[in-house]
mmCIF file of C-alpha atoms in Angstrom:
data_model
loop_
_atom_site.group_PDB
_atom_site.id
_atom_site.type_symbol
_atom_site.label_atom_id
_atom_site.label_comp_id
_atom_site.label_asym_id
_atom_site.label_seq_id
_atom_site.Cartn_x
_atom_site.Cartn_y
_atom_site.Cartn_z
ATOM 1 C CA PHE A 1004 24.445 -10.736 -31.316
ATOM 2 C CA HIS A 1005 26.193 -8.963 -28.087
ATOM 3 C CA ALA A 1006 27.291 -9.415 -25.417
ATOM 4 C CA GLN A 1007 29.271 -6.855 -22.738
ATOM 5 C CA PHE A 1008 30.370 -7.639 -19.588
ATOM 6 C CA THR A 1009 31.732 -4.392 -16.705
ATOM 7 C CA GLY A 1010 32.769 -3.995 -13.400
ATOM 8 C CA TYR A 1011 34.338 -1.814 -10.828
ATOM 9 C CA ALA A 1012 36.493 -1.536 -7.098
ATOM 10 C CA GLY A 1013 36.292 1.132 -4.930
ATOM 11 C CA ASP A 1014 36.823 2.188 -1.379
ATOM 12 C CA TYR A 1015 34.652 0.727 1.890
ATOM 13 C CA ALA A 1016 35.295 -3.046 -0.375
ATOM 14 C CA SER A 1017 32.138 -1.405 -3.013
ATOM 15 C CA ASN A 1018 32.014 -3.577 -5.687
ATOM 16 C CA GLY A 1019 29.583 -4.113 -8.950
ATOM 17 C CA GLN A 1020 29.708 -6.557 -11.944
ATOM 18 C CA THR A 1021 27.025 -6.140 -14.976
ATOM 19 C CA MET A 1022 26.195 -8.404 -17.631
ATOM 20 C CA THR A 1023 23.801 -7.445 -20.747
ATOM 21 C CA LEU A 1024 23.402 -9.706 -23.781
ATOM 22 C CA SER A 1025 20.917 -8.263 -26.605
ATOM 23 C CA GLY A 1026 20.431 -9.483 -30.107
ATOM 24 C CA ASN A 1027 17.423 -10.289 -33.053
ATOM 25 C CA GLN A 1028 16.444 -12.202 -35.392
ATOM 26 C CA GLY A 1029 14.149 -12.761 -38.305
ATOM 27 C CA LYS A 1030 10.646 -11.171 -36.136
ATOM 28 C CA PHE A 1031 12.362 -11.582 -32.649
ATOM 29 C CA GLY A 1032 14.184 -9.946 -30.563
ATOM 30 C CA PHE A 1033 15.810 -9.586 -27.129
ATOM 31 C CA PHE A 1034 17.900 -8.200 -23.736
ATOM 32 C CA VAL A 1035 19.074 -9.347 -21.355
ATOM 33 C CA ALA A 1036 20.977 -7.384 -18.126
ATOM 34 C CA GLY A 1037 22.380 -8.018 -14.285
ATOM 35 C CA THR A 1038 23.861 -6.440 -11.823
ATOM 36 C CA ARG A 1039 25.289 -7.462 -8.778
ATOM 37 C CA GLN A 1040 26.616 -4.857 -5.701
ATOM 38 C CA GLY A 1041 28.310 -4.815 -2.750
ATOM 39 C CA THR A 1042 29.754 -1.963 -0.367
ATOM 40 C CA ASP A 1043 30.414 -1.093 3.618
ATOM 41 C CA LEU A 1044 28.730 1.831 3.200
ATOM 42 C CA ARG A 1045 25.065 1.181 2.002
ATOM 43 C CA ARG A 1046 24.047 4.536 3.721
ATOM 44 C CA GLU A 1047 25.386 7.057 4.704
ATOM 45 C CA PRO A 1048 25.921 7.793 8.539
ATOM 46 C CA ILE A 1049 29.782 7.707 9.630
ATOM 47 C CA VAL A 1050 30.759 8.378 13.122
ATOM 48 C CA ALA A 1051 33.705 11.086 13.372
ATOM 49 C CA ASP A 1052 35.891 11.096 16.480
ATOM 50 C CA THR A 1053 37.081 15.159 17.062
ATOM 51 C CA ASP A 1054 39.198 16.592 19.444
ATOM 52 C CA ALA A 1055 38.961 19.246 20.831
ATOM 53 C CA THR A 1056 39.418 21.792 18.758
ATOM 54 C CA GLY A 1057 36.666 19.591 16.458
ATOM 55 C CA HIS A 1058 39.270 18.174 14.006
ATOM 56 C CA ILE A 1059 37.920 14.836 13.081
ATOM 57 C CA THR A 1060 40.747 12.814 14.262
ATOM 58 C CA ALA A 1061 39.596 8.496 13.585
ATOM 59 C CA LEU A 1062 35.774 7.724 11.351
ATOM 60 C CA HIS A 1063 34.208 4.922 11.882
ATOM 61 C CA ASN A 1064 32.058 2.560 10.140
ATOM 62 C CA TYR A 1065 29.455 0.426 11.660
ATOM 63 C CA ALA A 1066 27.250 -2.595 10.535
ATOM 64 C CA ASN A 1067 27.210 -0.430 7.378
ATOM 65 C CA ASP A 1068 27.304 -3.684 4.524
ATOM 66 C CA GLY A 1069 24.668 -4.131 1.467
ATOM 67 C CA GLN A 1070 23.927 -6.053 -1.451
ATOM 68 C CA ASP A 1071 21.346 -5.486 -5.167
ATOM 69 C CA LEU A 1072 20.540 -7.086 -7.192
ATOM 70 C CA PHE A 1073 18.794 -6.789 -10.586
ATOM 71 C CA GLY A 1074 17.719 -8.601 -13.553
ATOM 72 C CA PHE A 1075 16.017 -7.109 -15.780
ATOM 73 C CA ALA A 1076 14.519 -8.207 -19.016
ATOM 74 C CA LYS A 1077 12.589 -7.726 -22.374
ATOM 75 C CA LEU A 1078 11.261 -9.979 -25.419
ATOM 76 C CA GLN A 1079 9.816 -8.615 -28.794
ATOM 77 C CA TYR A 1080 7.859 -10.350 -31.626
ATOM 78 C CA ILE A 1081 7.387 -8.503 -34.090
ATOM 79 C CA ALA A 1082 4.486 -9.856 -35.694
ATOM 80 C CA THR A 1083 3.696 -7.634 -38.865
ATOM 81 C CA ASP A 1084 4.629 -4.837 -39.891
ATOM 82 C CA HIS A 1085 1.887 -2.637 -36.940
ATOM 83 C CA ASP A 1086 1.594 -5.272 -34.277
ATOM 84 C CA LEU A 1087 4.240 -5.599 -31.694
ATOM 85 C CA LEU A 1088 4.301 -7.608 -28.579
ATOM 86 C CA ASN A 1089 6.164 -7.247 -25.964
ATOM 87 C CA LEU A 1090 7.858 -8.913 -22.441
ATOM 88 C CA ASP A 1091 9.416 -7.506 -20.013
ATOM 89 C CA ILE A 1092 10.476 -9.036 -16.515
ATOM 90 C CA ASN A 1093 12.356 -7.245 -13.078
ATOM 91 C CA LEU A 1094 13.708 -8.952 -10.348
ATOM 92 C CA SER A 1095 14.600 -6.383 -7.550
ATOM 93 C CA ARG A 1096 16.307 -7.233 -4.436
ATOM 94 C CA SER A 1097 18.789 -4.710 -1.588
ATOM 95 C CA ARG A 1098 20.126 -6.633 1.703
ATOM 96 C CA PHE A 1099 21.836 -4.213 3.830
ATOM 97 C CA ALA A 1100 21.906 -3.232 7.402
ATOM 98 C CA THR A 1101 20.569 0.231 8.773
ATOM 99 C CA PRO A 1102 24.003 1.145 11.282
ATOM 100 C CA PHE A 1103 23.186 4.594 13.687
ATOM 101 C CA ASP A 1104 25.780 6.008 15.690
ATOM 102 C CA SER A 1105 27.299 4.525 18.971
ATOM 103 C CA ALA A 1106 30.306 4.254 19.875
ATOM 104 C CA ALA A 1107 29.808 0.404 20.939
ATOM 105 C CA GLY A 1108 29.341 0.359 17.834
ATOM 106 C CA VAL A 1109 27.476 -3.373 17.261
ATOM 107 C CA ILE A 1110 23.565 -1.618 17.056
ATOM 108 C CA ASN A 1111 22.512 -3.779 13.538
ATOM 109 C CA ASP A 1112 19.149 -3.060 12.039
ATOM 110 C CA GLN A 1113 19.083 -5.994 8.886
ATOM 111 C CA GLN A 1114 16.660 -4.418 6.301
ATOM 112 C CA THR A 1115 15.312 -7.184 2.860
ATOM 113 C CA ASP A 1116 13.255 -5.125 0.447
ATOM 114 C CA LEU A 1117 12.115 -7.525 -3.315
ATOM 115 C CA ASN A 1118 10.647 -5.788 -6.097
ATOM 116 C CA HIS A 1119 9.644 -7.853 -9.493
ATOM 117 C CA PHE A 1120 7.224 -7.188 -12.484
ATOM 118 C CA VAL A 1121 6.552 -8.589 -15.208
ATOM 119 C CA ASN A 1122 4.371 -6.973 -18.101
ATOM 120 C CA LEU A 1123 2.775 -8.625 -21.849
ATOM 121 C CA SER A 1124 1.576 -5.658 -24.148
ATOM 122 C CA TYR A 1125 0.321 -6.083 -27.202
ATOM 123 C CA GLN A 1126 0.268 -2.851 -30.282
ATOM 124 C CA HIS A 1127 -1.809 -1.861 -32.886
ATOM 125 C CA ARG A 1128 -1.419 0.040 -35.766
ATOM 126 C CA SER A 1129 -3.751 0.760 -38.102
ATOM 127 C CA VAL A 1130 -1.870 1.401 -41.170
ATOM 128 C CA GLY A 1131 -5.746 1.576 -44.301
ATOM 129 C CA GLY A 1132 -8.922 1.413 -43.302
ATOM 130 C CA ALA A 1133 -10.832 3.929 -42.398
ATOM 131 C CA HIS A 1134 -8.825 5.307 -39.543
ATOM 132 C CA PRO A 1135 -5.006 5.831 -40.704
ATOM 133 C CA GLY A 1136 -2.866 6.216 -37.818
ATOM 134 C CA SER A 1137 -5.335 4.368 -35.834
ATOM 135 C CA GLU A 1138 -3.516 2.733 -32.655
ATOM 136 C CA THR A 1139 -5.021 -0.289 -30.433
ATOM 137 C CA PHE A 1140 -2.831 -1.412 -26.717
ATOM 138 C CA ALA A 1141 -3.302 -3.844 -24.215
ATOM 139 C CA GLY A 1142 -1.006 -4.939 -21.531
ATOM 140 C CA ILE A 1143 -1.984 -6.679 -17.920
ATOM 141 C CA TYR A 1144 0.892 -5.899 -15.355
ATOM 142 C CA TYR A 1145 1.768 -8.122 -12.694
ATOM 143 C CA ARG A 1146 4.097 -6.719 -9.422
ATOM 144 C CA HIS A 1147 5.867 -8.839 -6.425
ATOM 145 C CA GLY A 1148 6.917 -6.946 -3.492
ATOM 146 C CA GLY A 1149 8.322 -7.935 0.050
ATOM 147 C CA LEU A 1150 10.027 -5.975 2.848
ATOM 148 C CA ASP A 1151 11.752 -7.396 6.121
ATOM 149 C CA TYR A 1152 13.399 -5.229 8.566
ATOM 150 C CA VAL A 1153 14.879 -7.134 12.452
ATOM 151 C CA PRO A 1154 15.807 -4.293 14.926
ATOM 152 C CA GLY A 1155 19.943 -5.349 16.021
ATOM 153 C CA ALA A 1156 19.306 -6.743 19.223
ATOM 154 C CA GLN A 1157 21.694 -3.646 20.405
ATOM 155 C CA ASP A 1158 19.121 -1.043 19.545
ATOM 156 C CA ALA A 1159 18.241 0.599 22.630
ATOM 157 C CA PRO A 1160 14.599 1.319 22.001
ATOM 158 C CA THR A 1161 12.664 4.920 20.489
ATOM 159 C CA PHE A 1162 9.384 3.726 19.720
ATOM 160 C CA PHE A 1163 6.480 4.602 21.765
ATOM 161 C CA PHE A 1164 3.016 4.078 21.830
ATOM 162 C CA TYR A 1165 0.699 7.033 22.380
ATOM 163 C CA PRO A 1166 -0.484 7.866 25.454
ATOM 164 C CA ASP A 1167 1.837 5.890 26.530
ATOM 165 C CA THR A 1168 5.051 8.140 26.195
ATOM 166 C CA ALA A 1169 7.270 6.012 29.182
ATOM 167 C CA THR A 1170 8.003 2.965 27.799
ATOM 168 C CA ALA A 1171 9.435 2.566 24.408
ATOM 169 C CA TYR A 1172 10.168 0.049 22.212
ATOM 170 C CA SER A 1173 12.103 -1.623 19.250
ATOM 171 C CA ILE A 1174 9.434 -2.835 15.957
ATOM 172 C CA SER A 1175 9.972 -4.951 13.278
ATOM 173 C CA GLU A 1176 8.132 -5.055 9.850
ATOM 174 C CA ALA A 1177 7.301 -7.800 7.599
ATOM 175 C CA ARG A 1178 5.114 -7.392 4.526
ATOM 176 C CA SER A 1179 4.236 -8.509 1.296
ATOM 177 C CA PHE A 1180 1.765 -7.554 -1.560
ATOM 178 C CA ASN A 1181 0.889 -8.679 -5.206
ATOM 179 C CA ILE A 1182 0.153 -6.932 -7.821
ATOM 180 C CA ILE A 1183 -2.580 -7.493 -10.613
ATOM 181 C CA GLY A 1184 -3.741 -4.490 -13.577
ATOM 182 C CA PHE A 1185 -5.285 -4.368 -16.984
ATOM 183 C CA LYS A 1186 -4.763 -1.406 -18.671
ATOM 184 C CA ALA A 1187 -6.269 -0.477 -22.832
ATOM 185 C CA ASP A 1188 -6.192 2.422 -24.819
ATOM 186 C CA ARG A 1189 -7.763 2.726 -28.317
ATOM 187 C CA LEU A 1190 -6.367 5.720 -29.488
ATOM 188 C CA LEU A 1191 -8.551 6.523 -33.142
ATOM 189 C CA LYS A 1192 -8.196 9.229 -35.886
ATOM 190 C CA LEU A 1193 -10.652 10.738 -37.217
ATOM 191 C CA SER A 1194 -8.967 12.955 -39.314
ATOM 192 C CA GLU A 1195 -5.642 15.601 -39.051
ATOM 193 C CA ARG A 1196 -7.162 17.952 -37.188
ATOM 194 C CA PHE A 1197 -9.497 15.834 -35.165
ATOM 195 C CA SER A 1198 -8.583 12.263 -32.692
ATOM 196 C CA LEU A 1199 -9.400 10.903 -29.939
ATOM 197 C CA LYS A 1200 -8.452 8.211 -27.101
ATOM 198 C CA ALA A 1201 -9.808 6.144 -24.911
ATOM 199 C CA GLY A 1202 -8.529 4.153 -21.934
ATOM 200 C CA ILE A 1203 -9.035 2.174 -19.386
ATOM 201 C CA ASP A 1204 -6.363 0.802 -16.060
ATOM 202 C CA LEU A 1205 -7.769 -1.586 -13.151
ATOM 203 C CA SER A 1206 -5.186 -2.900 -10.795
ATOM 204 C CA SER A 1207 -5.972 -5.156 -7.496
ATOM 205 C CA THR A 1208 -3.649 -5.698 -4.326
ATOM 206 C CA THR A 1209 -3.268 -8.098 -2.244
ATOM 207 C CA GLY A 1210 -1.016 -8.988 1.002
ATOM 208 C CA ASN A 1211 0.061 -8.761 4.013
ATOM 209 C CA GLU A 1212 2.025 -6.659 6.766
ATOM 210 C CA ALA A 1213 2.308 -7.750 10.158
ATOM 211 C CA PHE A 1214 4.699 -5.497 13.660
ATOM 212 C CA ALA A 1215 5.605 -6.653 16.484
ATOM 213 C CA THR A 1216 7.548 -4.265 18.702
ATOM 214 C CA PHE A 1217 9.254 -5.238 22.749
ATOM 215 C CA ASP A 1218 11.019 -3.158 25.082
ATOM 216 C CA ALA A 1219 14.020 -2.847 25.864
ATOM 217 C CA ASN A 1220 13.608 -6.082 27.632
ATOM 218 C CA GLY A 1221 13.239 -8.133 25.443
ATOM 219 C CA HIS A 1222 8.876 -8.514 26.365
ATOM 220 C CA PRO A 1223 6.639 -8.075 23.599
ATOM 221 C CA GLY A 1224 4.328 -4.735 23.423
ATOM 222 C CA PRO A 1225 1.512 -4.183 20.543
ATOM 223 C CA PHE A 1226 1.480 -5.799 17.683
ATOM 224 C CA SER A 1227 -0.682 -5.514 14.227
ATOM 225 C CA ASN A 1228 -0.866 -8.233 11.409
ATOM 226 C CA SER A 1229 -3.262 -6.214 8.354
ATOM 227 C CA PRO A 1230 -3.945 -6.936 6.145
ATOM 228 C CA LEU A 1231 -3.018 -5.592 2.333
ATOM 229 C CA LYS A 1232 -6.089 -4.888 0.186
ATOM 230 C CA GLY A 1233 -6.650 -2.334 -2.700
ATOM 231 C CA ASP A 1234 -9.022 -1.785 -5.688
ATOM 232 C CA ASP A 1235 -7.920 1.226 -8.616
ATOM 233 C CA GLU A 1236 -10.057 1.644 -11.752
ATOM 234 C CA ALA A 1237 -9.621 3.881 -13.675
ATOM 235 C CA VAL A 1238 -11.245 5.411 -16.740
ATOM 236 C CA TYR A 1239 -10.459 8.435 -19.456
ATOM 237 C CA LEU A 1240 -11.270 9.750 -22.878
ATOM 238 C CA GLN A 1241 -9.060 12.633 -23.812
ATOM 239 C CA SER A 1242 -8.857 14.285 -27.459
ATOM 240 C CA VAL A 1243 -6.685 17.092 -30.254
ATOM 241 C CA ILE A 1244 -9.102 18.845 -31.678
ATOM 242 C CA GLN A 1245 -5.850 21.281 -33.747
ATOM 243 C CA PRO A 1246 -9.126 23.258 -35.773
ATOM 244 C CA THR A 1247 -5.478 25.076 -37.958
ATOM 245 C CA GLU A 1248 -1.807 24.522 -38.094
ATOM 246 C CA LYS A 1249 -2.371 27.742 -35.508
ATOM 247 C CA ILE A 1250 -3.402 26.736 -32.811
ATOM 248 C CA GLU A 1251 -3.717 23.597 -31.030
ATOM 249 C CA PHE A 1252 -6.380 21.842 -28.190
ATOM 250 C CA ARG A 1253 -5.996 19.062 -26.171
ATOM 251 C CA VAL A 1254 -8.546 18.616 -23.303
ATOM 252 C CA GLY A 1255 -9.509 15.183 -21.399
ATOM 253 C CA ALA A 1256 -10.969 13.995 -18.316
ATOM 254 C CA ARG A 1257 -9.960 11.440 -16.381
ATOM 255 C CA TYR A 1258 -12.256 8.807 -13.466
ATOM 256 C CA ASP A 1259 -10.482 7.338 -10.372
ATOM 257 C CA ARG A 1260 -11.781 5.696 -8.310
ATOM 258 C CA HIS A 1261 -9.192 4.178 -5.434
ATOM 259 C CA ALA A 1262 -10.012 1.478 -2.782
ATOM 260 C CA TYR A 1263 -7.732 0.928 1.199
ATOM 261 C CA PRO A 1264 -8.019 -0.877 3.622
ATOM 262 C CA LEU A 1265 -9.452 1.548 6.993
ATOM 263 C CA SER A 1266 -8.728 -1.686 9.161
ATOM 264 C CA ALA A 1267 -8.856 -5.590 9.366
ATOM 265 C CA THR A 1268 -12.501 -4.775 8.587
ATOM 266 C CA ASP A 1269 -13.417 -1.174 6.501
ATOM 267 C CA ASP A 1270 -12.087 -0.637 3.347
ATOM 268 C CA THR A 1271 -12.956 3.521 1.945
ATOM 269 C CA VAL A 1272 -13.239 4.247 -0.927
ATOM 270 C CA VAL A 1273 -12.172 7.405 -2.852
ATOM 271 C CA SER A 1274 -12.944 8.811 -5.966
ATOM 272 C CA GLN A 1275 -13.144 12.477 -8.307
ATOM 273 C CA LEU A 1276 -12.895 13.204 -11.753
ATOM 274 C CA SER A 1277 -9.919 14.942 -12.729
ATOM 275 C CA PRO A 1278 -10.405 17.393 -16.206
ATOM 276 C CA ARG A 1279 -7.288 18.619 -17.962
ATOM 277 C CA PHE A 1280 -7.042 21.565 -20.484
ATOM 278 C CA ARG A 1281 -3.977 22.010 -23.254
ATOM 279 C CA VAL A 1282 -4.063 25.153 -25.305
ATOM 280 C CA SER A 1283 -0.945 25.272 -27.341
ATOM 281 C CA LEU A 1284 -0.043 28.379 -30.112
ATOM 282 C CA PHE A 1285 2.097 28.255 -33.222
ATOM 283 C CA PRO A 1286 3.030 31.641 -33.942
ATOM 284 C CA ASP A 1287 5.458 30.012 -36.007
ATOM 285 C CA GLU A 1288 7.848 27.387 -36.625
ATOM 286 C CA ALA A 1289 9.989 28.190 -34.254
ATOM 287 C CA ASN A 1290 8.273 28.761 -31.067
ATOM 288 C CA THR A 1291 5.201 27.434 -29.519
ATOM 289 C CA LEU A 1292 3.085 29.318 -26.795
ATOM 290 C CA TRP A 1293 1.433 27.138 -24.408
ATOM 291 C CA PHE A 1294 -1.410 26.613 -20.497
ATOM 292 C CA TYR A 1295 -2.210 24.124 -19.298
ATOM 293 C CA TYR A 1296 -4.148 22.683 -16.371
ATOM 294 C CA GLY A 1297 -5.511 19.293 -14.756
ATOM 295 C CA ARG A 1298 -7.028 18.092 -11.711
ATOM 296 C CA GLN A 1299 -4.626 15.402 -10.104
ATOM 297 C CA PHE A 1300 -6.085 12.230 -8.226
ATOM 298 C CA ILE A 1301 -2.373 10.818 -6.871
ATOM 299 C CA PRO A 1302 -3.658 7.834 -4.488
ATOM 300 C CA THR A 1303 -1.335 6.454 -2.058
ATOM 301 C CA ASN A 1304 -0.164 2.612 -3.189
ATOM 302 C CA THR A 1305 -1.889 0.395 -0.733
ATOM 303 C CA GLU A 1306 0.832 -1.886 0.071
ATOM 304 C CA ASP A 1307 2.693 2.026 1.029
ATOM 305 C CA LEU A 1308 0.111 1.680 3.882
ATOM 306 C CA ARG A 1309 1.757 1.026 7.277
ATOM 307 C CA ALA A 1310 -0.999 0.482 10.181
ATOM 308 C CA ILE A 1311 0.408 0.334 12.841
ATOM 309 C CA THR A 1312 -1.530 -0.264 16.676
ATOM 310 C CA SER A 1313 -1.697 2.273 19.028
ATOM 311 C CA ALA A 1314 -3.547 -0.156 22.051
ATOM 312 C CA ALA A 1315 -3.372 -2.666 23.804
ATOM 313 C CA ALA A 1316 -1.605 -6.029 22.378
ATOM 314 C CA GLY A 1317 -3.580 -7.768 20.382
ATOM 315 C CA SER A 1318 -6.963 -4.936 19.342
ATOM 316 C CA GLY A 1319 -6.285 -5.091 16.662
ATOM 317 C CA ALA A 1320 -6.869 -0.979 16.256
ATOM 318 C CA THR A 1321 -5.016 0.208 12.894
ATOM 319 C CA GLY A 1322 -3.937 4.475 12.238
ATOM 320 C CA GLN A 1323 -5.079 6.714 10.516
ATOM 321 C CA PRO A 1324 -4.883 5.982 6.876
ATOM 322 C CA THR A 1325 -2.846 7.980 4.560
ATOM 323 C CA LEU A 1326 -5.664 10.294 1.905
ATOM 324 C CA PRO A 1327 -4.594 10.550 -1.525
ATOM 325 C CA GLU A 1328 -3.158 13.475 -3.121
ATOM 326 C CA ARG A 1329 -5.197 16.551 -4.609
ATOM 327 C CA ASP A 1330 -3.626 19.298 -6.862
ATOM 328 C CA ASP A 1331 -4.295 22.019 -9.130
ATOM 329 C CA PHE A 1332 -1.351 22.429 -11.087
ATOM 330 C CA PHE A 1333 -0.553 25.079 -13.771
ATOM 331 C CA GLU A 1334 1.620 25.707 -16.374
ATOM 332 C CA VAL A 1335 2.264 28.364 -18.862
ATOM 333 C CA GLY A 1336 5.394 28.198 -20.993
ATOM 334 C CA LEU A 1337 7.041 28.652 -23.970
ATOM 335 C CA THR A 1338 9.045 26.495 -27.132
ATOM 336 C CA HIS A 1339 11.853 28.638 -28.863
ATOM 337 C CA ARG A 1340 13.988 27.061 -31.575
ATOM 338 C CA PHE A 1341 16.894 28.284 -32.962
ATOM 339 C CA PRO A 1342 18.119 26.862 -36.779
ATOM 340 C CA ALA A 1343 21.813 25.758 -34.914
ATOM 341 C CA GLY A 1344 19.209 22.849 -33.802
ATOM 342 C CA VAL A 1345 19.599 23.888 -30.008
ATOM 343 C CA VAL A 1346 16.165 24.103 -28.309
ATOM 344 C CA THR A 1347 14.803 26.812 -24.850
ATOM 345 C CA LYS A 1348 11.412 26.220 -23.325
ATOM 346 C CA LEU A 1349 10.631 28.766 -20.277
ATOM 347 C CA SER A 1350 7.828 28.024 -18.294
ATOM 348 C CA ALA A 1351 6.346 28.676 -14.920
ATOM 349 C CA TYR A 1352 3.995 26.707 -13.184
ATOM 350 C CA HIS A 1353 2.420 26.891 -10.106
ATOM 351 C CA LYS A 1354 0.148 23.233 -7.552
ATOM 352 C CA ARG A 1355 -1.652 23.509 -4.623
ATOM 353 C CA SER A 1356 -2.019 19.949 -3.180
ATOM 354 C CA THR A 1357 -4.210 18.963 -0.486
ATOM 355 C CA PRO A 1358 -3.062 17.588 1.139
ATOM 356 C CA GLY A 1359 -0.366 16.283 -0.179
ATOM 357 C CA ILE A 1360 1.425 13.493 0.392
ATOM 358 C CA ASP A 1361 5.323 13.330 2.203
ATOM 359 C CA ASP A 1362 7.384 10.574 3.148
ATOM 360 C CA THR A 1363 8.750 9.581 7.466
ATOM 361 C CA GLN A 1364 11.134 7.875 8.844
ATOM 362 C CA LEU A 1365 8.992 5.461 11.938
ATOM 363 C CA PRO A 1366 11.527 5.730 14.703
ATOM 364 C CA GLY A 1367 14.260 3.988 15.664
ATOM 365 C CA SER A 1368 14.052 2.218 12.335
ATOM 366 C CA ALA A 1369 15.036 2.067 8.713
ATOM 367 C CA ILE A 1370 11.060 1.740 7.674
ATOM 368 C CA THR A 1371 9.643 4.880 5.782
ATOM 369 C CA THR A 1372 6.025 5.893 5.511
ATOM 370 C CA ASP A 1373 3.397 8.384 3.397
ATOM 371 C CA VAL A 1374 2.197 11.116 5.686
ATOM 372 C CA ASN A 1375 -1.114 13.578 4.971
ATOM 373 C CA ILE A 1376 0.262 17.063 4.437
ATOM 374 C CA GLY A 1377 -3.008 19.029 4.603
ATOM 375 C CA VAL A 1378 -1.309 22.165 2.069
ATOM 376 C CA VAL A 1379 1.249 22.476 -0.302
#
């Protein structure tokens, strides 16, 4: 059994405490950790006063406190020399104020983020029979998250609903979502020269996201109340082929299907078949040369799709959805191992995304949202 307790303190009332506990008895093992952090400098902005020559005369740090709580636990049961059961549990909460430059120092937005997950998995490795070294993995996972954002009472509204550019609004958000999924794969080692791995990954997202707006006089504006409902299904197959000790091929493909809400009543389904190929050359024990190509499909998380109405109040109209990122990725590289134990790696790569994904911040808030870029 091991236990450790640590803490720190610093400027801007920064402080934190961490506890870790771990141990094992026979076939059981565990690790538990908890952390609390607090600070009055949760985000970077600080207002500086300057004199006529530009020298800083004073610093003002407005409405910038925050607290973070984290908890993690891992439980493990070794049933046999080739059977392993794992349980992972994570709890996380962040609560902070969002500062804006203000002579009055009273603008104060409050945001709370939640992110919890539980993973339960089983792994089996074959030690005998026709295909020793083969492995089976199966796991279920669950995630819960949320975000609550409340603008400060003194905020100056800065968000406009096009084409209306006369009335500015402040935005509040309330979001909650749940994800449940199942993943399983099977590695079949047919020989020292050839192996196959096939698997599936299935998940479903449910939840709700509500936006409310109000103008400088406190009058309500357009709002949206949108479901967070989506599904992701993937199947994959990959192989490792090594005809000689000098060369190895890795060939595979993955098919993804992603369904997400286009509006409160309509869903959109997109999919892609993504081939992957890698060849590695081993001219000697010290050098490895490789080339890789992979087609990639990166869907936007359903819980990150933010729909804000752009029409009259209560219309339920939503914004344009963020499309999955689709990439062509190429890489070539060389690894060299020196006798002293130093390993060097030189590689070059090129990735073309059509479209790409980036994130931006909604004006007048601390809410980030995913957006598309046509070509990256």
